[in-house]
């Protein structure tokens, strides 16, 4: 079997493939990380380090709640986890051990300090242990301290300052990991760049509430009768991650490589991030759910895609979808479509009719005798609501209307 | 496993297994629990690894799924059509404890079709080992052994007596269960690896066998079961045939058979899967009445439940717990079967000698054709006297796993050893034998 070259050069570091663990319990210690490397992951962002002598971390419990949508389980994950609760010495020993065992794989040390000296210690000790890169965690949304995590990530002066401190004390490349809990990520990313960051990682988890116990009247996860607004990740977070990554890529001022994160499970998800500007890919929730083994399918699937499409290097396609994003004020409104229902495939449920009737432009005719739906083209505004609610995957399609010589309900 | 019985396809002798759409496949794979220990994979005698290919489909690596099947099982497509999955991979599916087992055969079929449509690359043969192996018989066991040995870089030549490779699946399994193109596609993979298949090469004499032994480093006997049993009562009747001839004619002279069988009365003797194939095929040809006459009854019938359901759906008349006692002949043909119902003297012992006739149950059935499906045994065993002969003229298996027979550089595998099992088992045993021969050939080098 032919294999495509999946390698990426990211800040001068060579990754055998772009797939990495993101900083989280999936990269908690050396034994886990060894198994991840053995499974084929190209890089690991180790669980965020802490100077335990300056602040002792204790994890809350239970710390997880999953977001289920009807019978679909685990479309998202909420966690109230802190950064590492292991000692710095133990973690540094593990990083050394991993670099000894896997010298050609990339190990990135994620760090979070609570003072200049913390950041300095973490940077130096990581580099000395052999870490190939650093990732600065400016983005944990549930730190047990008020002056840390995403609160830094929301304050660009601190981001610039701490990045500067780290850069002063290390020679390896440095990534700044962004929080999505902010209206505009670009100013923060630019602050990291001013501080000397070599790359941006995005996104960390989104502050959210996934569920509420309606009998006890407490949100979940319920930690001794209380709860909190904490980090949300997984497939449901992907659209938000895609947005931020494309914005980072499209920022001309920023122009830094990007490590893309958020809801990635398959090679298709990863490819979508790459098409929006990602250089490397990071994953947590999918690994928590399915294990390290999923990387096999990411590697094989992406490799097949590259061979089938004649792509020699991922850099050839990086960002090619991001450049097609324009401001909604500039959309070409002369280009209009109408929906077309394949009456052979129509099972006659009438869902499209209800949706169009109450949520669009009353353009669907439902023949209750034949139990078939059809589109009244003089009323169809081409919103495609019907196409998306139809339970038959390929029943409703669209047809482009030439609005120069044909009327269209959206315009006339 | 037969899930939907599509009568129309059966009567047209077209595949009765509908293809899965991408949507259905994704939804089905989505149900898989991705068990840690993949009991489905453990249940596959050929090591096709459904646990892996279902996961690959679930993670949108469908071409990878096709690759897994192709690499692991030479007859992946054949197996997807005819494996009794409810007794194999699907038997221990964890999803069954929640709802229904994953429809593994349909997913297997889907992945293979996807691979074909998306130009799955051909297997590349590895560099030559310089060793040569001859295989007699191009049935599942021979093909599988050849495939694995070829993958390891050995030069393989297969000698097949018929004009086409494939063994029982190609010649006898009805078209509605296994379309000829599926096995042909499977066999195509061997040619990609440079395996030479000599058809119309009947190895029938000791001289021919000796010649193969002198020209090749190892000889694999995978000749299957070729001698059908018959009941003495039918001796020389013209309109009595065995299942092999019957099914072969239906497969390859379908329209002629339609003319001669339509509106006729057929009696099939036997209660196993093969008898069901004979009955259902006869019904599909348009026979007026088809009787399946067997000693066993109900749950004791050796045929699979699904197959019995199929026969019932095709309106086959079950003449169970019945024994043929005598026949009436007319113009050299059997015209009437006379029999009696039986009971078993001691339970669970379905040997004819354990049967007693039940008084007052005499019956007679007028027939136009009789098909005997009461078993087969190997032929040609006298050509390989170095191999140990066991009961029912099969070679005696050895080794820890008892998957093949061997003596010196002669090896035997498949139905000719296991006495008649399944395609997937023949494939699995062929794979294991290939590993063994590979080691054997390496030892020879030292
Ligand atoms: C009617 C029927 C239905 C079946 N249905 C199923 C099913 O649904 N699912 C399933 O899993 N299994 C099924 N089986 C069983 C399955 O077909 C066999 O277990 C399998 O084919 C055994 O493979 P084999 O290679 O050992 O033998 P065979 O398939 O018998 O192959 C032996 C080959 O050797 C050739 N040969 C024999 N002697 C010589 C010689 N002297 N020189 C050259 N060539 C020779 C033969 O022509 C043949 O091609 C069925 C069997 C029958 C008879
Ligand atoms: C349980 C859990 C713990 C996490 N811990 C950390 C952490 O210590 N440091 C960090 O930078 N990000 C942490 N994250 C965030 C992830 O690294 C990642 O940015 C986020 O989960 C989005 O990716 P995903 O959808 O693939 O999970 C954690 C996420 C989860 C679910
Ligand atoms: S046993 Fe069933 S649920 Fe488990 S891996 Fe196999 S197919 Fe999936």
Short mmCIF file of N, CA and C in Angstrom, two decimals, chain B residues 244-326:
data_model
loop_
_atom_site.label_atom_id
_atom_site.label_comp_id
_atom_site.label_asym_id
_atom_site.label_seq_id
_atom_site.Cartn_x
_atom_site.Cartn_y
_atom_site.Cartn_z
N UNK B 244 -24.60 -32.06 -6.25
CA UNK B 244 -23.53 -31.34 -6.95
C UNK B 244 -23.91 -31.11 -8.40
N UNK B 245 -24.37 -32.20 -9.04
CA UNK B 245 -24.77 -32.11 -10.45
C UNK B 245 -25.97 -31.17 -10.59
N UNK B 246 -26.91 -31.32 -9.68
CA UNK B 246 -28.16 -30.53 -9.73
C UNK B 246 -27.86 -29.03 -9.64
N UNK B 247 -27.08 -28.66 -8.63
CA UNK B 247 -26.82 -27.23 -8.40
C UNK B 247 -25.94 -26.65 -9.52
N UNK B 248 -25.03 -27.48 -10.01
CA UNK B 248 -24.15 -27.02 -11.07
C UNK B 248 -24.96 -26.74 -12.34
N UNK B 249 -25.89 -27.65 -12.64
CA UNK B 249 -26.74 -27.46 -13.83
C UNK B 249 -27.57 -26.20 -13.68
N UNK B 250 -28.10 -25.99 -12.48
CA UNK B 250 -28.94 -24.81 -12.27
C UNK B 250 -28.11 -23.54 -12.44
N UNK B 251 -26.86 -23.61 -12.02
CA UNK B 251 -26.00 -22.43 -12.10
C UNK B 251 -25.57 -22.16 -13.54
N UNK B 252 -25.31 -23.23 -14.28
CA UNK B 252 -24.70 -23.00 -15.60
C UNK B 252 -25.60 -23.32 -16.79
N UNK B 253 -26.72 -24.02 -16.56
CA UNK B 253 -27.67 -24.23 -17.67
C UNK B 253 -29.04 -23.83 -17.16
N UNK B 254 -29.10 -22.61 -16.70
CA UNK B 254 -30.28 -22.17 -15.97
C UNK B 254 -31.56 -22.24 -16.81
N UNK B 255 -31.49 -21.79 -18.06
CA UNK B 255 -32.74 -21.74 -18.84
C UNK B 255 -33.21 -23.15 -19.21
N UNK B 256 -32.28 -24.04 -19.52
CA UNK B 256 -32.67 -25.43 -19.81
C UNK B 256 -33.35 -26.05 -18.59
N UNK B 257 -32.73 -25.79 -17.44
CA UNK B 257 -33.28 -26.36 -16.21
C UNK B 257 -34.66 -25.80 -15.94
N UNK B 258 -34.83 -24.52 -16.27
CA UNK B 258 -36.14 -23.91 -16.06
C UNK B 258 -37.18 -24.68 -16.85
N UNK B 259 -36.85 -24.98 -18.11
CA UNK B 259 -37.79 -25.68 -18.97
C UNK B 259 -38.12 -27.05 -18.39
N UNK B 260 -37.10 -27.78 -17.93
CA UNK B 260 -37.39 -29.13 -17.48
C UNK B 260 -37.98 -29.21 -16.07
N UNK B 261 -37.74 -28.20 -15.24
CA UNK B 261 -38.19 -28.28 -13.84
C UNK B 261 -39.53 -27.57 -13.61
N UNK B 262 -39.82 -26.56 -14.44
CA UNK B 262 -41.05 -25.78 -14.22
C UNK B 262 -42.26 -26.70 -14.12
N UNK B 263 -43.07 -26.43 -13.13
CA UNK B 263 -44.32 -27.17 -12.89
C UNK B 263 -44.13 -28.65 -12.56
N UNK B 264 -42.90 -29.08 -12.28
CA UNK B 264 -42.67 -30.49 -11.95
C UNK B 264 -42.64 -30.67 -10.43
N UNK B 265 -42.67 -31.97 -10.04
CA UNK B 265 -42.60 -32.30 -8.62
C UNK B 265 -41.19 -32.82 -8.30
N UNK B 266 -40.56 -32.19 -7.33
CA UNK B 266 -39.17 -32.53 -7.01
C UNK B 266 -39.11 -33.01 -5.57
N UNK B 267 -38.36 -34.08 -5.34
CA UNK B 267 -38.11 -34.49 -3.97
C UNK B 267 -36.62 -34.36 -3.70
N UNK B 268 -36.28 -33.68 -2.63
CA UNK B 268 -34.88 -33.55 -2.24
C UNK B 268 -34.69 -34.35 -0.96
N UNK B 269 -33.73 -35.25 -0.97
CA UNK B 269 -33.50 -36.08 0.21
C UNK B 269 -32.34 -35.48 0.99
N UNK B 270 -32.59 -35.13 2.24
CA UNK B 270 -31.55 -34.53 3.07
C UNK B 270 -32.14 -33.40 3.89
N UNK B 271 -31.49 -33.06 5.00
CA UNK B 271 -32.04 -32.03 5.88
C UNK B 271 -31.06 -30.92 6.20
N UNK B 272 -29.97 -30.86 5.43
CA UNK B 272 -28.95 -29.85 5.73
C UNK B 272 -29.04 -28.63 4.83
N UNK B 273 -28.06 -27.77 4.96
CA UNK B 273 -28.02 -26.53 4.19
C UNK B 273 -28.01 -26.82 2.70
N UNK B 274 -27.30 -27.86 2.32
CA UNK B 274 -27.20 -28.20 0.90
C UNK B 274 -28.57 -28.60 0.36
N UNK B 275 -29.32 -29.37 1.15
CA UNK B 275 -30.67 -29.76 0.73
C UNK B 275 -31.55 -28.53 0.55
N UNK B 276 -31.38 -27.57 1.48
CA UNK B 276 -32.18 -26.34 1.36
C UNK B 276 -31.84 -25.63 0.05
N UNK B 277 -30.54 -25.53 -0.28
CA UNK B 277 -30.14 -24.89 -1.53
C UNK B 277 -30.81 -25.58 -2.72
N UNK B 278 -30.85 -26.92 -2.69
CA UNK B 278 -31.46 -27.67 -3.80
C UNK B 278 -32.95 -27.38 -3.89
N UNK B 279 -33.61 -27.34 -2.74
CA UNK B 279 -35.06 -27.09 -2.71
C UNK B 279 -35.39 -25.68 -3.19
N UNK B 280 -34.69 -24.71 -2.61
CA UNK B 280 -35.00 -23.31 -2.93
C UNK B 280 -34.73 -23.04 -4.41
N UNK B 281 -33.63 -23.60 -4.93
CA UNK B 281 -33.32 -23.42 -6.34
C UNK B 281 -34.43 -24.02 -7.20
N UNK B 282 -34.93 -25.19 -6.82
CA UNK B 282 -35.98 -25.84 -7.59
C UNK B 282 -37.23 -24.97 -7.60
N UNK B 283 -37.55 -24.43 -6.44
CA UNK B 283 -38.71 -23.54 -6.35
C UNK B 283 -38.50 -22.31 -7.24
N UNK B 284 -37.26 -21.77 -7.19
CA UNK B 284 -36.97 -20.58 -7.99
C UNK B 284 -37.12 -20.86 -9.48
N UNK B 285 -36.87 -22.11 -9.88
CA UNK B 285 -37.00 -22.49 -11.29
C UNK B 285 -38.46 -22.65 -11.69
N UNK B 286 -39.34 -22.69 -10.70
CA UNK B 286 -40.76 -22.77 -11.02
C UNK B 286 -41.37 -24.15 -10.78
N UNK B 287 -40.69 -24.99 -9.98
CA UNK B 287 -41.24 -26.32 -9.68
C UNK B 287 -42.59 -26.16 -8.98
N UNK B 288 -43.50 -27.10 -9.29
CA UNK B 288 -44.83 -27.01 -8.69
C UNK B 288 -44.77 -27.35 -7.21
N UNK B 289 -44.15 -28.51 -6.91
CA UNK B 289 -44.04 -28.93 -5.52
C UNK B 289 -42.61 -29.37 -5.25
N UNK B 290 -42.08 -28.93 -4.13
CA UNK B 290 -40.75 -29.37 -3.74
C UNK B 290 -40.84 -29.94 -2.32
N UNK B 291 -40.42 -31.19 -2.18
CA UNK B 291 -40.46 -31.85 -0.87
C UNK B 291 -39.05 -31.97 -0.34
N UNK B 292 -38.85 -31.61 0.91
CA UNK B 292 -37.56 -31.84 1.54
C UNK B 292 -37.75 -32.99 2.53
N UNK B 293 -37.21 -34.14 2.17
CA UNK B 293 -37.45 -35.34 2.97
C UNK B 293 -36.25 -35.60 3.87
N UNK B 294 -36.50 -35.56 5.17
CA UNK B 294 -35.36 -35.71 6.08
C UNK B 294 -35.71 -36.58 7.28
N UNK B 295 -34.70 -37.17 7.85
CA UNK B 295 -34.89 -37.97 9.06
C UNK B 295 -35.15 -37.08 10.27
N UNK B 296 -34.44 -35.96 10.30
CA UNK B 296 -34.58 -35.06 11.44
C UNK B 296 -35.81 -34.18 11.25
N UNK B 297 -36.16 -33.48 12.32
CA UNK B 297 -37.30 -32.57 12.21
C UNK B 297 -37.07 -31.34 13.08
N UNK B 298 -37.73 -30.24 12.70
CA UNK B 298 -37.72 -29.01 13.50
C UNK B 298 -36.32 -28.53 13.82
N UNK B 299 -36.08 -28.26 15.11
CA UNK B 299 -34.80 -27.72 15.55
C UNK B 299 -33.64 -28.69 15.32
N UNK B 300 -33.96 -29.95 15.14
CA UNK B 300 -32.88 -30.92 14.94
C UNK B 300 -32.36 -30.95 13.51
N UNK B 301 -33.07 -30.27 12.59
CA UNK B 301 -32.58 -30.24 11.20
C UNK B 301 -31.19 -29.62 11.18
N UNK B 302 -30.26 -30.24 10.46
CA UNK B 302 -28.90 -29.68 10.44
C UNK B 302 -28.81 -28.31 9.75
N UNK B 303 -29.75 -27.97 8.90
CA UNK B 303 -29.69 -26.68 8.20
C UNK B 303 -29.83 -25.53 9.19
N UNK B 304 -29.23 -24.36 8.82
CA UNK B 304 -29.34 -23.18 9.70
C UNK B 304 -30.78 -22.70 9.77
N UNK B 305 -31.10 -22.08 10.88
CA UNK B 305 -32.44 -21.53 11.08
C UNK B 305 -32.83 -20.58 9.94
N UNK B 306 -31.89 -19.71 9.59
CA UNK B 306 -32.16 -18.72 8.55
C UNK B 306 -32.48 -19.40 7.23
N UNK B 307 -31.76 -20.50 6.98
CA UNK B 307 -31.98 -21.22 5.73
C UNK B 307 -33.35 -21.88 5.73
N UNK B 308 -33.72 -22.39 6.88
CA UNK B 308 -35.04 -23.02 6.99
C UNK B 308 -36.13 -21.98 6.77
N UNK B 309 -35.88 -20.80 7.31
CA UNK B 309 -36.84 -19.70 7.12
C UNK B 309 -36.97 -19.39 5.61
N UNK B 310 -35.84 -19.42 4.95
CA UNK B 310 -35.82 -19.16 3.52
C UNK B 310 -36.64 -20.23 2.78
N UNK B 311 -36.42 -21.50 3.13
CA UNK B 311 -37.16 -22.58 2.48
C UNK B 311 -38.66 -22.45 2.75
N UNK B 312 -39.00 -22.07 3.97
CA UNK B 312 -40.41 -21.90 4.30
C UNK B 312 -41.03 -20.79 3.47
N UNK B 313 -40.26 -19.72 3.36
CA UNK B 313 -40.76 -18.56 2.61
C UNK B 313 -40.97 -18.93 1.13
N UNK B 314 -40.17 -19.90 0.65
CA UNK B 314 -40.29 -20.32 -0.75
C UNK B 314 -41.30 -21.47 -0.89
N UNK B 315 -42.04 -21.75 0.17
CA UNK B 315 -43.10 -22.77 0.15
C UNK B 315 -42.59 -24.18 -0.13
N UNK B 316 -41.41 -24.49 0.38
CA UNK B 316 -40.91 -25.87 0.29
C UNK B 316 -41.72 -26.69 1.30
N UNK B 317 -42.09 -27.90 0.90
CA UNK B 317 -42.87 -28.76 1.81
C UNK B 317 -41.89 -29.61 2.61
N UNK B 318 -41.94 -29.47 3.94
CA UNK B 318 -41.02 -30.23 4.80
C UNK B 318 -41.64 -31.59 5.11
N UNK B 319 -40.98 -32.63 4.61
CA UNK B 319 -41.44 -33.98 4.96
C UNK B 319 -40.39 -34.48 5.97
N UNK B 320 -40.55 -34.00 7.20
CA UNK B 320 -39.54 -34.28 8.23
C UNK B 320 -39.84 -35.60 8.93
N UNK B 321 -38.90 -36.09 9.72
CA UNK B 321 -39.02 -37.38 10.42
C UNK B 321 -39.51 -38.47 9.48
N UNK B 322 -38.97 -38.48 8.29
CA UNK B 322 -39.48 -39.41 7.28
C UNK B 322 -38.34 -40.20 6.65
N UNK B 323 -38.68 -41.43 6.28
CA UNK B 323 -37.67 -42.31 5.69
C UNK B 323 -38.25 -42.94 4.43
N UNK B 324 -37.44 -42.94 3.35
CA UNK B 324 -37.93 -43.56 2.12
C UNK B 324 -37.70 -45.07 2.22
N UNK B 325 -38.76 -45.84 1.93
CA UNK B 325 -38.68 -47.29 2.08
C UNK B 325 -38.53 -47.98 0.74
N UNK B 326 -39.29 -47.53 -0.25
CA UNK B 326 -39.24 -48.16 -1.57
C UNK B 326 -39.69 -47.15 -2.62
#
